[in-house]
Short mmCIF file of C-alpha atoms and ligand atoms in Angstrom, two decimals:
data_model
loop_
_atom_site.label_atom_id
_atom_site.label_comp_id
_atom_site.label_asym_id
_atom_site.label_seq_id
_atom_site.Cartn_x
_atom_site.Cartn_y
_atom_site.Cartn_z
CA UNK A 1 20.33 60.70 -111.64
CA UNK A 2 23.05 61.74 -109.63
CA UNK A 3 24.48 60.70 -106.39
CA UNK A 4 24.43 57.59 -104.69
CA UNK A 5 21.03 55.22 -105.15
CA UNK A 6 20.61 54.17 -101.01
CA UNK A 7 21.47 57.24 -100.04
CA UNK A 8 18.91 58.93 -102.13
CA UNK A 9 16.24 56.07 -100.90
CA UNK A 10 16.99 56.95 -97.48
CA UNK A 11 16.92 60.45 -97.64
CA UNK A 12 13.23 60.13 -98.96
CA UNK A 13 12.17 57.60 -95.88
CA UNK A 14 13.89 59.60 -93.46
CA UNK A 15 12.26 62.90 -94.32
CA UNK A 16 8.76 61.40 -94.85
CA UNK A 17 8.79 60.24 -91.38
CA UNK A 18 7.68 61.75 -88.40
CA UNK A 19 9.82 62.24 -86.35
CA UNK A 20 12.21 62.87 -89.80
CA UNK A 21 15.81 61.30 -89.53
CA UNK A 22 18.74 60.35 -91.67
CA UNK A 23 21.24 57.85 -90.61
CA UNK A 24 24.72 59.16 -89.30
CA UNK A 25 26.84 57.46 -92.02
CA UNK A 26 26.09 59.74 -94.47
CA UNK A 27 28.24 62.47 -92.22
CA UNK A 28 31.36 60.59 -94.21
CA UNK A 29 32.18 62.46 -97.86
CA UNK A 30 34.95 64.29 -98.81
CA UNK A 31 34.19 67.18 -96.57
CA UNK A 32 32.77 65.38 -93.16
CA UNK A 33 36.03 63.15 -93.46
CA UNK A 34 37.70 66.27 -93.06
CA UNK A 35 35.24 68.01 -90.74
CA UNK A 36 35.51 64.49 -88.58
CA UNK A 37 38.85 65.08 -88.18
CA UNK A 38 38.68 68.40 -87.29
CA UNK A 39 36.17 67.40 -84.31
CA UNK A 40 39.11 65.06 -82.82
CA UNK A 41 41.79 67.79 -82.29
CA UNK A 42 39.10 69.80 -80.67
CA UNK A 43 39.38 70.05 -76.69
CA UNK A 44 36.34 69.04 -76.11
CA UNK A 45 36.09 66.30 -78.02
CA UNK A 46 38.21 63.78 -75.12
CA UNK A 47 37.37 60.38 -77.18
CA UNK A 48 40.23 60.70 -79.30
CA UNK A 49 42.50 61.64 -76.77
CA UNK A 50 41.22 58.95 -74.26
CA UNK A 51 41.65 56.23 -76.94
CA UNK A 52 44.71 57.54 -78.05
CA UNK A 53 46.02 57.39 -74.60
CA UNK A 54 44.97 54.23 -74.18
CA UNK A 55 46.94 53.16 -77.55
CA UNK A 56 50.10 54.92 -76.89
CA UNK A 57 50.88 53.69 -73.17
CA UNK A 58 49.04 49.96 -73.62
CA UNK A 59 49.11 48.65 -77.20
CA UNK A 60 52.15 45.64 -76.14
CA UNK A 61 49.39 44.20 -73.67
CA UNK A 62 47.04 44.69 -75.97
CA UNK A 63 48.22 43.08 -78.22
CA UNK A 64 49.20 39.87 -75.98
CA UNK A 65 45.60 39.89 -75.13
CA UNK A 66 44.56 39.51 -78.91
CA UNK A 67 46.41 35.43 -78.35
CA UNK A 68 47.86 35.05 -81.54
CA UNK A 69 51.06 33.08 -82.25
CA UNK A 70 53.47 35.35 -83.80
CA UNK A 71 54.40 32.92 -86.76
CA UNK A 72 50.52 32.28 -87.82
CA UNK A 73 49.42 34.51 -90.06
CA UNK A 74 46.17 36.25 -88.89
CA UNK A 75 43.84 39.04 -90.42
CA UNK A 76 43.29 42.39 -87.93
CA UNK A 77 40.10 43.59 -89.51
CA UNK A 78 39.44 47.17 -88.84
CA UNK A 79 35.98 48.42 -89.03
CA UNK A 80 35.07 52.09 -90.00
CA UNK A 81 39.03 52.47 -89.77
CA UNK A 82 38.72 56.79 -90.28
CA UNK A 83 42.05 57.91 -89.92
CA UNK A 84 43.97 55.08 -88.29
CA UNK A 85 46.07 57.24 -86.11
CA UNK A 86 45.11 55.25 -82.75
CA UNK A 87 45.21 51.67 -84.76
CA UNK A 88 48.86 53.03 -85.72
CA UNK A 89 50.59 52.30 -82.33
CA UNK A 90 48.88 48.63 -82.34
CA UNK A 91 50.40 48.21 -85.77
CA UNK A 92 54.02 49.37 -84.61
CA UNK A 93 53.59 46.96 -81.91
CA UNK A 94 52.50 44.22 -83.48
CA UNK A 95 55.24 44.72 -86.30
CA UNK A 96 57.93 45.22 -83.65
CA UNK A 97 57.61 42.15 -82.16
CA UNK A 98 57.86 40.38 -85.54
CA UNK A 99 53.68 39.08 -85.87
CA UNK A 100 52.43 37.87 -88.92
CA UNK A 101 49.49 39.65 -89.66
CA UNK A 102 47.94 41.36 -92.92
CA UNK A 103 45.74 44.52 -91.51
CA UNK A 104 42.78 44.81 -93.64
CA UNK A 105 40.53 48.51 -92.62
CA UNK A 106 37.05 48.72 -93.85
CA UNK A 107 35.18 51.60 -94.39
CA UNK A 108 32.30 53.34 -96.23
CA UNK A 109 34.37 56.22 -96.85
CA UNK A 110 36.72 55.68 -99.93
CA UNK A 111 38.09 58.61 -99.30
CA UNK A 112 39.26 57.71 -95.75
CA UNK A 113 40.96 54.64 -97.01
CA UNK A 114 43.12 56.25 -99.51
CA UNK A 115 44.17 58.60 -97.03
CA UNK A 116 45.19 56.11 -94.46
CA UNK A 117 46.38 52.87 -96.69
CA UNK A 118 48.60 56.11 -98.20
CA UNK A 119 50.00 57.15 -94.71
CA UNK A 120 50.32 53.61 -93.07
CA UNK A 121 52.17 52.34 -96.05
CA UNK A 122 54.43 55.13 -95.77
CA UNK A 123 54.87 55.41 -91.96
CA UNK A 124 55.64 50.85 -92.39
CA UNK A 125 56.70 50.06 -95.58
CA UNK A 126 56.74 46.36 -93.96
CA UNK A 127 52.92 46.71 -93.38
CA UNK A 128 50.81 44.39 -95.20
CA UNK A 129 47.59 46.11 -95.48
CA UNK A 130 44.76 45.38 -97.75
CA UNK A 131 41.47 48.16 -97.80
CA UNK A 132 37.79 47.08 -98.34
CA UNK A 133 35.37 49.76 -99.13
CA UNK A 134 31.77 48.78 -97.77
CA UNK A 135 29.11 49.03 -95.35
CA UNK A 136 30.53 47.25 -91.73
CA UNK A 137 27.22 44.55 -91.90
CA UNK A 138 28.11 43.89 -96.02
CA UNK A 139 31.48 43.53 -95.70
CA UNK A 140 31.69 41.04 -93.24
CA UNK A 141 30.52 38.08 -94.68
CA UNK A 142 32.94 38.24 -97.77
CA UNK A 143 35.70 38.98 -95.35
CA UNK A 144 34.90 35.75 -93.44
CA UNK A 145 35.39 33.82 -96.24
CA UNK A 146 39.11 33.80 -95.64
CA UNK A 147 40.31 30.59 -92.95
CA UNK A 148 42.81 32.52 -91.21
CA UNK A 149 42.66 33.38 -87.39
CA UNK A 150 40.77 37.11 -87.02
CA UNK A 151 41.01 39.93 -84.94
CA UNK A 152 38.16 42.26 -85.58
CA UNK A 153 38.65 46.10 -83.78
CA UNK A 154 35.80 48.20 -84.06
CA UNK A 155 36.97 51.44 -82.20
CA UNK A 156 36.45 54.68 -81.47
CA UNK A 157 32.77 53.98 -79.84
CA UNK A 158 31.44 53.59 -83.25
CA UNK A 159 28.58 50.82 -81.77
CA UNK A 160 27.69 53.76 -80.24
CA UNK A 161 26.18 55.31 -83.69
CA UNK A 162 24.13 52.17 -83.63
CA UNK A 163 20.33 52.01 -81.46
CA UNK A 164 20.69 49.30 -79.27
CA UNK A 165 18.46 46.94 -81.27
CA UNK A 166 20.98 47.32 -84.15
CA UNK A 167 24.21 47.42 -81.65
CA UNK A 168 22.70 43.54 -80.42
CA UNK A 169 22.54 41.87 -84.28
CA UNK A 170 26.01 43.20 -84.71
CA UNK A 171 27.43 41.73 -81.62
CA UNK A 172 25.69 38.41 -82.55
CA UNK A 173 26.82 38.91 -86.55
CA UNK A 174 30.51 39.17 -84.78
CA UNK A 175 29.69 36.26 -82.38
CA UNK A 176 28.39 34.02 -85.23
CA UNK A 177 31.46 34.75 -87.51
CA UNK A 178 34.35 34.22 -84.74
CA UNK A 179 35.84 30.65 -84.08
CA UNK A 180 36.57 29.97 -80.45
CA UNK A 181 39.10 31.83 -78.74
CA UNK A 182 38.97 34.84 -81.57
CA UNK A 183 38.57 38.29 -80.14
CA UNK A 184 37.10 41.23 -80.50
CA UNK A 185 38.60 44.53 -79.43
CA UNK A 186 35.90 47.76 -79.34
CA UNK A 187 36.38 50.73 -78.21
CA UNK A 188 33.99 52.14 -75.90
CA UNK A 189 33.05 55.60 -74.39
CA UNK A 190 32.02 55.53 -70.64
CA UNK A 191 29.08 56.87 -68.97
CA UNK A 192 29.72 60.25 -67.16
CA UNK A 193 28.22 63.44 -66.00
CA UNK A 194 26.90 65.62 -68.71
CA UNK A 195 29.44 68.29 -68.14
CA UNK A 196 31.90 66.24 -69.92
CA UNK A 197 29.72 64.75 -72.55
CA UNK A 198 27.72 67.50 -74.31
CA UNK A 199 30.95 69.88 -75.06
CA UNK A 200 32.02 66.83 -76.79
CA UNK A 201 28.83 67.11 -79.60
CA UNK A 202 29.01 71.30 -79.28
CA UNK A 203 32.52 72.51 -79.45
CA UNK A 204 33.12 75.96 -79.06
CA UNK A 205 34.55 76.38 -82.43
CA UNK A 206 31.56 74.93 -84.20
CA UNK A 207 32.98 72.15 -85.94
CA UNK A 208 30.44 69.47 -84.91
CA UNK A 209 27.66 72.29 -86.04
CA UNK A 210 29.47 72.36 -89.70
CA UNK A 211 30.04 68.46 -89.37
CA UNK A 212 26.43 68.31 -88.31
CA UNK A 213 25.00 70.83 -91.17
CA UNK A 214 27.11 69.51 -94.13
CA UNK A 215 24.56 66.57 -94.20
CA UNK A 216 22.31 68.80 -95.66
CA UNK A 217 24.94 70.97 -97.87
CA UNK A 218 25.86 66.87 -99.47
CA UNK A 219 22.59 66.58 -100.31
CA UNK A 220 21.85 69.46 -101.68
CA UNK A 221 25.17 68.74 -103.90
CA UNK A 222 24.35 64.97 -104.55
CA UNK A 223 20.66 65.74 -105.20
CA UNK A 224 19.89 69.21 -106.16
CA UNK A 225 18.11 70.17 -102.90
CA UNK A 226 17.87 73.69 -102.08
CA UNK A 227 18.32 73.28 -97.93
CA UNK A 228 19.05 77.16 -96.86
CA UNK A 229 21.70 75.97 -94.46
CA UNK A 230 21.44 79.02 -92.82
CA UNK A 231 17.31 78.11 -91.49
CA UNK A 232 18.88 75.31 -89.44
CA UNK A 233 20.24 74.68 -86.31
CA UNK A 234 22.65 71.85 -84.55
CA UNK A 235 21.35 70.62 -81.74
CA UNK A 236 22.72 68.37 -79.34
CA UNK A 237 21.03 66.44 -76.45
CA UNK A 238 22.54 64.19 -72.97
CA UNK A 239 20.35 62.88 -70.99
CA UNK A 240 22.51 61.23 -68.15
CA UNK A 241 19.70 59.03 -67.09
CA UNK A 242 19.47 57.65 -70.61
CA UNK A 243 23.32 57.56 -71.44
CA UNK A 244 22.76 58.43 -75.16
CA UNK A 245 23.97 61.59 -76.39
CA UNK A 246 21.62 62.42 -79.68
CA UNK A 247 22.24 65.43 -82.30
CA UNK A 248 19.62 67.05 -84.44
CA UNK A 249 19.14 69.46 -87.24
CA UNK A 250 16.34 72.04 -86.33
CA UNK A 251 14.23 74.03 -89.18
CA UNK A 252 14.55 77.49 -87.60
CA UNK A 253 11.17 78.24 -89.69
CA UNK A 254 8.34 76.91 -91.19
CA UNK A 255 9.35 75.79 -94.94
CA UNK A 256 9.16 73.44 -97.83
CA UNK A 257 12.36 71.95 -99.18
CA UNK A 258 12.64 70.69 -102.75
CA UNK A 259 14.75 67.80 -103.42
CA UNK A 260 15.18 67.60 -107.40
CA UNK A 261 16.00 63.91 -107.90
CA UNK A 262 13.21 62.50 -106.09
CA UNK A 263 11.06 65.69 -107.92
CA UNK A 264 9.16 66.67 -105.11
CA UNK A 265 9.35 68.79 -101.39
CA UNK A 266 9.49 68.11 -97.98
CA UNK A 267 7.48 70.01 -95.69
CA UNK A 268 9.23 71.35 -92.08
CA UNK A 269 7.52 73.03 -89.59
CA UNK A 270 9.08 75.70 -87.22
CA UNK A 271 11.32 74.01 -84.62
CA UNK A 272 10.94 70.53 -86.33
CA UNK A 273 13.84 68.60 -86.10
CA UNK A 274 15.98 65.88 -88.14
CA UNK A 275 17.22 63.31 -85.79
CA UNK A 276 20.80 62.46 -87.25
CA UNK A 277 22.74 60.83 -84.73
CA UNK A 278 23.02 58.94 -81.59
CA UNK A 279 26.08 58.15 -79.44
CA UNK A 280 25.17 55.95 -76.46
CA UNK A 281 27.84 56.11 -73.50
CA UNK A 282 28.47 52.17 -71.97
CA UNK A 283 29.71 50.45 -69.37
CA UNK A 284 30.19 47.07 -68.17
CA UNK A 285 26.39 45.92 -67.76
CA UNK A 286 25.27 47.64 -71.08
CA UNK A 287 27.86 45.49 -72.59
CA UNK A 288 26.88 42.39 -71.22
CA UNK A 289 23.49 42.88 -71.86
CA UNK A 290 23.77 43.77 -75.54
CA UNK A 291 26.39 40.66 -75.99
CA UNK A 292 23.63 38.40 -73.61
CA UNK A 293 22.62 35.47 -76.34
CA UNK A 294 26.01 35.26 -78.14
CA UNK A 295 28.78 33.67 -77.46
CA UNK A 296 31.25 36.49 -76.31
CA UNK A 297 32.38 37.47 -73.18
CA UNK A 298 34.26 40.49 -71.58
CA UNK A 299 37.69 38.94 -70.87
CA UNK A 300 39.83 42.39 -69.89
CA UNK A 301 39.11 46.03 -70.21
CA UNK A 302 42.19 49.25 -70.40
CA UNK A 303 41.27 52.27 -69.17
CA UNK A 304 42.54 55.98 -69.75
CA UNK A 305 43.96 57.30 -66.70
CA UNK A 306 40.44 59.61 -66.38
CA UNK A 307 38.61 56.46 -66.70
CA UNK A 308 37.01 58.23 -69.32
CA UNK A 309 36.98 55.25 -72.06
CA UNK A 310 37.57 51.60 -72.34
CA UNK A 311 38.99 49.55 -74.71
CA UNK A 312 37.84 45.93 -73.70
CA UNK A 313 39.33 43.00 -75.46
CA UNK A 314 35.58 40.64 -75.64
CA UNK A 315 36.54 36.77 -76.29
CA UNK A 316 34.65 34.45 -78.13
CA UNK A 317 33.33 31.00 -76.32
C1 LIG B 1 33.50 58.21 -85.91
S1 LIG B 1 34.61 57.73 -87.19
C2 LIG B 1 35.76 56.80 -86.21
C3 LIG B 1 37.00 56.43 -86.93
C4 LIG B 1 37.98 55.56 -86.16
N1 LIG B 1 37.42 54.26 -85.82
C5 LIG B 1 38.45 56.25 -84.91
O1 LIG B 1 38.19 55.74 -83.83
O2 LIG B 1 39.11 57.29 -85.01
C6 LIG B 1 33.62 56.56 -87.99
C7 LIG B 1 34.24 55.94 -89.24
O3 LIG B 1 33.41 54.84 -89.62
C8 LIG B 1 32.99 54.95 -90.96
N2 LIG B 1 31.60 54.44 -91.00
C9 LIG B 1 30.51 54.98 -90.39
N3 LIG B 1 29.43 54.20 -90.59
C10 LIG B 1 29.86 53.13 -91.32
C11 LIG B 1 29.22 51.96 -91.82
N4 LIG B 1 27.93 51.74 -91.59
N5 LIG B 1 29.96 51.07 -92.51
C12 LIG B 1 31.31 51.28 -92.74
N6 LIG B 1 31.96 52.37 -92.28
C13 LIG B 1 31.25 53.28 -91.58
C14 LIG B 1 33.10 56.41 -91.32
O4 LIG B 1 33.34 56.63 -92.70
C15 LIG B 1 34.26 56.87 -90.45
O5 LIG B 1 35.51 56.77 -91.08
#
């Protein structure tokens, strides 16, 4: 058998359900790494740019907010790190004023983690830097293993991938693995008017469509499936009420799709859609509530100057 075991498994639940579904961390081989990347230079797409903004203009009080001594060696854990180009300007920071600090990214992506332990090493040849391949919820227990101080950044509005059910036994995963006084920085993307959201998930130049559809083409590589890309359609969805922007694949036709290593087809009628990933918008409340029952706390929040995104540093109790 080819291909990756869980992925395989969860391609069969996910397309035996009704409504059908696959979860959006498979987006992340070789060619959605690239394709993800693509989406960030695109204009629409004004989460990078907000971070990045954020990044550039505030990482030396961000950094003061993360209350670490200089001398003490701590561990900046960076979940689903992607490219690292925002991270970089906390790193510069951090190593201009002389910290002690080993910066350790974590992703599922092996990929992305030789590309950015390649160009952080070579942008700070001072930069001690240490990459852990791994699902974000499997990692973290070996990780907290270690007894030094922790910073854990989860950017980016990646808890936004995550239902709020799932979002809530992170927070309190985080929570239960943070001494007193440890922080948490995480990146989040603001509610707003739909205008400005949905371009985000449909840019003009189709990106997020071929980011979107290459699901199917890596499972038709990994598993011998025989998905006519060209029978489905990206479709994205923003309901402002809601606050949870939600993209789907849509069978343009009524057909059976045969998936070789599980030996047997999937039946799609016309219109019938694969839901394949969420991005919830936040803002202080939604926070709060998903962090109510653990022991962290909102202790400061940096805006973009559009007020678009937040970065908020959370403290533990
Ligand atoms: C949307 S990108 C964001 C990257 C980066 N944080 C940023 O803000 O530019 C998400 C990254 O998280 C990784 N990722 C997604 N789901 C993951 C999971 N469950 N466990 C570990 N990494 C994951 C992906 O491989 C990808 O590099």
């Amino acid at each position: 058998m080819s291909g990756n075991i869980s992925f395989l498994k969860d391609v069969e639940l996910g397309l035996s359900n009704k409504p059908k579904f696959i979860s959006s961390h498979y987006f992340y081989d070789k060619a959605g790494d690239v394709l993800f990347q693509q989406i960030m230079e695109m204009p629409e797409y004004y989460l990078t740019n907000s971070e990045m903004e954020i990044f550039r203009e505030q990482s030396e009080t961000i950094i003061e907010a993360f209350s670490m001594v200089p001398t003490e060696e701590f561990e900046l854990i960076e979940l689903g790190a992607g490219d690292g180009k925002k991270t970089q300007h906390l790193l510069q920071a951090l190593l201009q004023k002389e910290y002690n600090f080993k910066y350790i990214p974590v992703d599922i992506s092996a990929n992305s983690l030789q590309v950015i332990s390649g160009r952080l090493r070579n942008l700070f040849p001072g930069l001690n830097i240490e990459t852990r391949q791994g699902e974000y919820f499997q990692v973290l227990d070996a990780l907290f293993r270690s007894p030094n101080p922790k910073v854990i950044m989860f950017i980016g509005s990646n808890l936004g991938n995550m239902v709020d059910e799932v979002a809530v036994q992170f927070l309190a995963k985080i929570s239960r693995h943070l001494k007193s006084g440890e922080k948490l920085l995480l990146g989040l993307d603001l509610m707003k008017s739909a205008e400005i959201i949905l371009p985000a998930y449909n840019d003009a130049a189709g990106i997020t469509r071929d980011f979107n559809l290459n699901l199917l083409k890596r499972i038709n590589r990994e598993f011998g499936a025989d998905f006519n890309i060209a029978e489905f359609e990206h479709v994205p969805e923003y309901d402002e009420s809601e606050g949870i922007a939600k993209s789907y694949l849509k069978s343009t036709k009524a057909q059976k799709v045969f998936i070789r290593d599980l030996g047997r087809s999937f039946d799609f009628d016309e219109g019938e859609k694969i839901h394949t990933e969420i991005s919830r918008k936040y803002n202080d409340m939604i926070l709060n509530d998903l962090m109510k029952g653990t022991s962290l706390e909102i202790e400061q929040k940096f805006l973009d100057s559009r007020k678009y995104f937040a970065d908020y540093i959370i403290n533990k109790q």
